């Protein structure tokens, strides 16, 4: 009930700094009821089987383990270790930009949710650092498909940028502010499962992606345009963020999946199944693979 306590703290702060509220007892009871409903909704939402590790095990154990070997898994992990370097340096010859740090020039924020509220705004000039520090919790490679399944954890992501936000939380409190912000996101869990297919070119036949965060620390400058009030609201948003992400994920996850899918298919289309299998099993190194991709893109 941390969210309930957070909202009650806000109410007390408002009462102290903005005068007495008429019929304060019924007013606080109403807030408590709304907060309880919101908190219960968050808890129920994440009670739905959302555990990424369980999802991966449930979807892949029966089939993948019978088709994969420890040797292939070891090769896949070695490939991921090499990929860390590529994330930091990029691969411009095959159209892959630097991903750590990742630069986001602009992203619109627009959510209209019955339980969370209505929030709109944007972030821009955002830099995200730390993605290449991922830990491989689970890796499975099957040459039937080929098929790849991964569970990754990124211990910490460091984010800086500019925000502009306004809206209403829980049909109860207005939020607003703009200015620079910093954030540290802890233990981002990522689940990825893909099966490749071939039809006049290689492509992702299926692509499943899921993610969650454990917690977040934020510093939104000029939030609520009041330092003390903004600090309290900032703490409430920090507490809400992991569960709220689960609720709004259906709105944002398809966009992320489609972006990755389209970018990957643009490159895969030029390759053969043999090219990819040789790469995944380390029969060719990443330098040779880049040259193969670059040459085939030029031909087409």
CSV table of C-alpha atoms in Angstrom, one decimal:
chain,number,residue,atom,x,y,z
A,1,UNK,CA,0.0,0.0,0.0
A,2,UNK,CA,3.0,2.3,-0.5
A,3,UNK,CA,1.1,4.1,-3.3
A,4,UNK,CA,-1.8,4.8,-0.8
A,5,UNK,CA,0.6,6.2,1.7
A,6,UNK,CA,2.3,8.3,-0.9
A,7,UNK,CA,-1.0,9.9,-2.0
A,8,UNK,CA,-2.0,10.5,1.6
A,9,UNK,CA,1.3,12.3,2.1
A,10,UNK,CA,0.5,14.5,-0.9
A,11,UNK,CA,-2.9,15.3,0.5
A,12,UNK,CA,-1.4,16.3,3.8
A,13,UNK,CA,1.1,18.5,2.0
A,14,UNK,CA,-1.6,20.2,0.0
A,15,UNK,CA,-3.6,20.8,3.1
A,16,UNK,CA,-0.6,22.4,4.9
A,17,UNK,CA,0.4,24.6,2.0
A,18,UNK,CA,-2.8,25.5,0.1
A,19,UNK,CA,-5.2,26.0,3.0
A,20,UNK,CA,-7.9,24.0,4.6
A,21,UNK,CA,-10.0,21.7,2.4
A,22,UNK,CA,-13.7,21.8,3.0
A,23,UNK,CA,-15.0,18.6,4.5
A,24,UNK,CA,-11.5,17.3,4.8
A,25,UNK,CA,-12.4,14.0,6.4
A,26,UNK,CA,-14.7,12.8,3.6
A,27,UNK,CA,-12.2,14.2,1.1
A,28,UNK,CA,-9.4,12.1,2.6
A,29,UNK,CA,-11.6,9.0,2.7
A,30,UNK,CA,-12.4,9.5,-1.0
A,31,UNK,CA,-8.7,9.8,-1.8
A,32,UNK,CA,-7.9,6.7,0.3
A,33,UNK,CA,-10.6,4.7,-1.5
A,34,UNK,CA,-9.4,5.8,-4.9
A,35,UNK,CA,-5.8,5.0,-4.0
A,36,UNK,CA,-6.7,1.6,-2.7
A,37,UNK,CA,-8.5,0.8,-5.9
A,38,UNK,CA,-5.6,2.0,-8.0
A,39,UNK,CA,-3.1,0.0,-5.8
A,40,UNK,CA,-5.2,-3.1,-6.0
A,41,UNK,CA,-5.4,-2.7,-9.8
A,42,UNK,CA,-1.7,-2.5,-10.0
A,43,UNK,CA,-1.2,-5.6,-7.8
A,44,UNK,CA,-3.8,-7.6,-9.8
A,45,UNK,CA,-2.3,-6.5,-13.1
A,46,UNK,CA,1.1,-7.9,-12.2
A,47,UNK,CA,-0.4,-11.0,-10.6
A,48,UNK,CA,-1.3,-12.1,-14.1
A,49,UNK,CA,1.6,-14.4,-15.1
A,50,UNK,CA,4.1,-11.7,-16.2
A,51,UNK,CA,7.3,-13.3,-15.0
A,52,UNK,CA,9.6,-13.2,-17.9
A,53,UNK,CA,11.6,-16.2,-16.8
A,54,UNK,CA,8.4,-18.3,-16.4
A,55,UNK,CA,7.3,-17.1,-19.9
A,56,UNK,CA,10.6,-18.2,-21.4
A,57,UNK,CA,10.6,-21.5,-19.7
A,58,UNK,CA,6.9,-22.3,-20.5
A,59,UNK,CA,7.3,-21.4,-24.1
A,60,UNK,CA,10.6,-23.1,-24.8
A,61,UNK,CA,11.5,-25.8,-22.4
A,62,UNK,CA,9.8,-28.8,-24.0
A,63,UNK,CA,11.0,-28.0,-27.5
A,64,UNK,CA,14.1,-25.9,-27.4
A,65,UNK,CA,16.0,-28.1,-24.9
A,66,UNK,CA,15.5,-31.1,-27.0
A,67,UNK,CA,16.8,-29.3,-30.1
A,68,UNK,CA,19.7,-27.3,-28.6
A,69,UNK,CA,23.0,-28.4,-27.0
A,70,UNK,CA,25.2,-26.8,-24.4
A,71,UNK,CA,27.8,-26.3,-27.2
A,72,UNK,CA,25.4,-24.1,-29.2
A,73,UNK,CA,24.4,-22.2,-26.1
A,74,UNK,CA,28.0,-21.5,-25.3
A,75,UNK,CA,28.6,-20.3,-28.9
A,76,UNK,CA,25.5,-18.0,-28.6
A,77,UNK,CA,26.8,-16.5,-25.3
A,78,UNK,CA,30.2,-15.9,-26.9
A,79,UNK,CA,28.5,-14.2,-29.8
A,80,UNK,CA,26.6,-12.0,-27.3
A,81,UNK,CA,29.9,-11.0,-25.6
A,82,UNK,CA,31.2,-9.9,-29.0
A,83,UNK,CA,28.0,-8.0,-29.6
A,84,UNK,CA,28.7,-5.8,-26.6
A,85,UNK,CA,31.6,-4.2,-28.4
A,86,UNK,CA,29.3,-3.6,-31.5
A,87,UNK,CA,26.8,-1.9,-29.3
A,88,UNK,CA,29.4,0.6,-28.2
A,89,UNK,CA,31.0,1.1,-31.6
A,90,UNK,CA,28.1,0.5,-34.0
A,91,UNK,CA,28.2,-1.2,-37.3
A,92,UNK,CA,27.5,1.6,-39.9
A,93,UNK,CA,28.5,-0.6,-42.8
A,94,UNK,CA,25.4,-2.7,-42.2
A,95,UNK,CA,23.2,0.1,-40.9
A,96,UNK,CA,23.4,-0.6,-37.2
A,97,UNK,CA,24.0,2.5,-35.1
A,98,UNK,CA,25.7,2.9,-31.8
A,99,UNK,CA,23.4,1.5,-29.1
A,100,UNK,CA,25.4,2.3,-25.9
A,101,UNK,CA,25.0,5.2,-25.4
A,102,UNK,CA,21.7,5.2,-27.1
A,103,UNK,CA,20.5,8.7,-28.3
A,104,UNK,CA,16.7,9.4,-28.6
A,105,UNK,CA,16.1,12.7,-30.3
A,106,UNK,CA,12.4,12.9,-29.4
A,107,UNK,CA,9.6,10.6,-28.1
A,108,UNK,CA,6.0,11.6,-27.5
A,109,UNK,CA,4.3,10.5,-24.3
A,110,UNK,CA,0.6,10.0,-24.5
A,111,UNK,CA,-1.4,7.7,-22.3
A,112,UNK,CA,-5.1,7.6,-21.5
A,113,UNK,CA,-5.7,4.9,-19.0
A,114,UNK,CA,-8.7,4.5,-16.7
A,115,UNK,CA,-6.7,3.5,-13.7
A,116,UNK,CA,-3.5,5.5,-14.2
A,117,UNK,CA,-5.1,8.7,-15.7
A,118,UNK,CA,-4.4,10.9,-18.6
A,119,UNK,CA,-0.8,12.0,-19.2
A,120,UNK,CA,0.7,13.7,-22.3
A,121,UNK,CA,4.0,15.3,-23.2
A,122,UNK,CA,7.4,14.4,-24.6
A,123,UNK,CA,11.0,13.7,-23.9
A,124,UNK,CA,13.9,14.8,-26.2
A,125,UNK,CA,17.6,14.9,-26.4
A,126,UNK,CA,17.7,11.7,-24.3
A,127,UNK,CA,20.8,9.7,-23.7
A,128,UNK,CA,20.7,6.1,-22.3
A,129,UNK,CA,23.9,4.5,-21.1
A,130,UNK,CA,24.5,1.0,-19.8
A,131,UNK,CA,22.7,-1.3,-22.2
A,132,UNK,CA,25.9,-3.2,-23.1
A,133,UNK,CA,26.4,-4.2,-19.5
A,134,UNK,CA,23.7,-6.9,-19.9
A,135,UNK,CA,24.0,-10.2,-18.1
A,136,UNK,CA,22.9,-13.4,-19.9
A,137,UNK,CA,20.6,-15.2,-17.6
A,138,UNK,CA,19.5,-17.8,-20.2
A,139,UNK,CA,20.4,-18.4,-23.8
A,140,UNK,CA,19.2,-21.1,-26.1
A,141,UNK,CA,20.0,-21.7,-29.8
A,142,UNK,CA,18.3,-24.3,-32.1
A,143,UNK,CA,19.4,-24.9,-35.6
A,144,UNK,CA,15.8,-25.9,-36.4
A,145,UNK,CA,14.3,-22.7,-37.5
A,146,UNK,CA,16.9,-21.3,-36.7
A,147,UNK,CA,15.5,-20.3,-33.3
A,148,UNK,CA,17.0,-18.1,-30.5
A,149,UNK,CA,15.7,-17.5,-27.0
A,150,UNK,CA,17.3,-15.1,-24.5
A,151,UNK,CA,16.7,-13.8,-21.0
A,152,UNK,CA,18.9,-10.8,-20.2
A,153,UNK,CA,19.3,-8.5,-17.2
A,154,UNK,CA,20.6,-5.0,-17.5
A,155,UNK,CA,21.7,-4.1,-13.9
A,156,UNK,CA,21.5,-0.3,-14.3
A,157,UNK,CA,20.5,2.1,-17.1
A,158,UNK,CA,21.5,5.8,-16.7
A,159,UNK,CA,19.2,8.2,-18.5
A,160,UNK,CA,19.5,12.0,-19.0
A,161,UNK,CA,17.5,14.3,-21.1
A,162,UNK,CA,14.7,16.9,-21.2
A,163,UNK,CA,11.0,16.3,-20.3
A,164,UNK,CA,7.8,18.2,-20.8
A,165,UNK,CA,4.7,16.6,-19.1
A,166,UNK,CA,1.2,17.4,-18.0
A,167,UNK,CA,-1.8,15.4,-17.0
A,168,UNK,CA,-3.9,14.0,-14.2
A,169,UNK,CA,-3.1,11.0,-12.1
A,170,UNK,CA,-5.9,8.7,-10.9
A,171,UNK,CA,-8.5,11.4,-11.7
A,172,UNK,CA,-7.3,13.1,-8.5
A,173,UNK,CA,-4.0,15.0,-8.9
A,174,UNK,CA,-2.7,17.2,-11.7
A,175,UNK,CA,0.9,16.8,-12.7
A,176,UNK,CA,3.0,19.2,-14.8
A,177,UNK,CA,6.5,20.4,-15.4
A,178,UNK,CA,9.3,20.7,-17.9
A,179,UNK,CA,13.1,20.8,-17.7
A,180,UNK,CA,16.1,18.5,-17.5
A,181,UNK,CA,15.8,15.1,-15.9
A,182,UNK,CA,18.0,12.2,-14.8
A,183,UNK,CA,17.0,8.6,-14.0
A,184,UNK,CA,18.5,5.4,-13.0
A,185,UNK,CA,16.6,2.2,-13.9
A,186,UNK,CA,17.5,-0.9,-12.0
A,187,UNK,CA,17.4,-4.5,-13.1
A,188,UNK,CA,15.7,-4.3,-16.5
A,189,UNK,CA,14.6,-7.8,-17.5
A,190,UNK,CA,14.4,-8.6,-21.2
A,191,UNK,CA,12.9,-11.7,-22.8
A,192,UNK,CA,13.4,-12.3,-26.5
A,193,UNK,CA,12.4,-15.3,-28.7
A,194,UNK,CA,12.6,-15.4,-32.5
A,195,UNK,CA,12.2,-18.0,-35.2
A,196,UNK,CA,13.6,-17.3,-38.7
A,197,UNK,CA,12.0,-18.3,-41.9
A,198,UNK,CA,12.8,-18.2,-45.6
A,199,UNK,CA,10.6,-17.0,-48.4
A,200,UNK,CA,12.5,-15.2,-51.3
A,201,UNK,CA,14.8,-14.1,-48.5
A,202,UNK,CA,15.4,-14.7,-44.8
A,203,UNK,CA,13.0,-13.0,-42.4
A,204,UNK,CA,11.8,-13.2,-38.8
A,205,UNK,CA,8.9,-15.7,-38.9
A,206,UNK,CA,8.0,-14.9,-35.3
A,207,UNK,CA,9.4,-12.4,-32.8
A,208,UNK,CA,8.3,-12.2,-29.1
A,209,UNK,CA,9.6,-9.5,-26.8
A,210,UNK,CA,8.9,-8.7,-23.2
A,211,UNK,CA,10.6,-6.6,-20.5
A,212,UNK,CA,10.1,-5.3,-17.0
A,213,UNK,CA,11.9,-3.1,-14.5
A,214,UNK,CA,12.5,-3.6,-10.8
A,215,UNK,CA,12.7,0.0,-9.7
A,216,UNK,CA,13.6,3.5,-10.8
A,217,UNK,CA,15.1,6.7,-9.2
A,218,UNK,CA,14.2,9.9,-10.9
A,219,UNK,CA,15.0,13.6,-10.6
A,220,UNK,CA,12.6,15.8,-12.6
A,221,UNK,CA,13.8,19.4,-12.3
A,222,UNK,CA,11.1,22.0,-12.1
A,223,UNK,CA,8.5,19.3,-11.5
A,224,UNK,CA,5.2,20.8,-10.2
A,225,UNK,CA,7.1,24.1,-10.3
A,226,UNK,CA,7.5,23.7,-6.5
A,227,UNK,CA,10.6,22.0,-5.0
A,228,UNK,CA,9.0,20.4,-1.9
A,229,UNK,CA,5.7,19.4,-3.6
A,230,UNK,CA,7.6,18.2,-6.7
A,231,UNK,CA,9.8,16.0,-4.5
A,232,UNK,CA,6.8,14.3,-3.0
A,233,UNK,CA,5.2,13.7,-6.3
A,234,UNK,CA,8.5,12.5,-7.8
A,235,UNK,CA,8.7,9.8,-5.1
A,236,UNK,CA,5.1,8.7,-5.8
A,237,UNK,CA,5.9,8.4,-9.5
A,238,UNK,CA,9.0,6.3,-8.7
A,239,UNK,CA,6.8,4.0,-6.6
A,240,UNK,CA,4.2,3.7,-9.3
A,241,UNK,CA,6.5,3.3,-12.3
A,242,UNK,CA,7.2,-0.5,-12.4
A,243,UNK,CA,3.6,-1.5,-12.0
A,244,UNK,CA,2.3,1.3,-14.2
A,245,UNK,CA,4.7,0.1,-16.9
A,246,UNK,CA,3.0,-3.3,-16.9
A,247,UNK,CA,-0.4,-1.6,-17.4
A,248,UNK,CA,0.6,0.6,-20.3
A,249,UNK,CA,3.0,-2.0,-21.9
A,250,UNK,CA,0.3,-3.2,-24.4
A,251,UNK,CA,0.3,0.3,-25.8
A,252,UNK,CA,4.0,0.7,-26.3
A,253,UNK,CA,5.3,-2.9,-26.8
A,254,UNK,CA,3.9,-3.4,-30.3
A,255,UNK,CA,5.7,-0.2,-31.5
A,256,UNK,CA,9.0,-1.5,-30.1
A,257,UNK,CA,8.5,-5.0,-31.6
A,258,UNK,CA,7.6,-3.6,-35.0
A,259,UNK,CA,10.6,-1.3,-35.1
A,260,UNK,CA,13.0,-4.1,-34.3
A,261,UNK,CA,11.3,-6.5,-36.6
A,262,UNK,CA,11.4,-4.1,-39.6
A,263,UNK,CA,15.0,-3.1,-39.0
A,264,UNK,CA,16.1,-6.8,-38.6
A,265,UNK,CA,14.2,-7.9,-41.7
A,266,UNK,CA,15.7,-5.2,-43.8
A,267,UNK,CA,19.1,-6.8,-43.1
A,268,UNK,CA,18.1,-10.5,-43.0
A,269,UNK,CA,16.4,-10.3,-46.4
A,270,UNK,CA,19.8,-10.2,-48.1
A,271,UNK,CA,21.1,-13.3,-46.3
A,272,UNK,CA,20.8,-17.1,-46.6
A,273,UNK,CA,20.0,-19.5,-43.8
A,274,UNK,CA,23.6,-20.8,-44.1
A,275,UNK,CA,25.0,-17.3,-43.6
A,276,UNK,CA,23.1,-16.9,-40.3
A,277,UNK,CA,23.8,-20.4,-39.0
A,278,UNK,CA,27.5,-20.0,-39.7
A,279,UNK,CA,27.4,-16.7,-37.8
A,280,UNK,CA,25.4,-18.0,-34.9
A,281,UNK,CA,27.7,-21.1,-34.5
A,282,UNK,CA,30.9,-18.9,-34.8
A,283,UNK,CA,32.1,-20.6,-38.0
A,284,UNK,CA,32.6,-17.0,-39.3
A,285,UNK,CA,33.5,-14.1,-37.0
A,286,UNK,CA,31.5,-10.9,-36.7
A,287,UNK,CA,34.0,-9.1,-39.0
A,288,UNK,CA,33.4,-11.6,-41.8
A,289,UNK,CA,29.7,-11.5,-41.2
A,290,UNK,CA,29.6,-7.7,-41.5
A,291,UNK,CA,31.5,-7.9,-44.8
A,292,UNK,CA,29.1,-10.5,-46.1
A,293,UNK,CA,26.1,-8.4,-45.2
A,294,UNK,CA,27.6,-5.2,-46.5
A,295,UNK,CA,28.5,-6.8,-49.9
A,296,UNK,CA,25.0,-8.4,-50.3
A,297,UNK,CA,23.3,-5.1,-49.5
A,298,UNK,CA,25.4,-3.3,-52.1
A,299,UNK,CA,24.5,-5.9,-54.7
A,300,UNK,CA,20.8,-5.4,-54.1
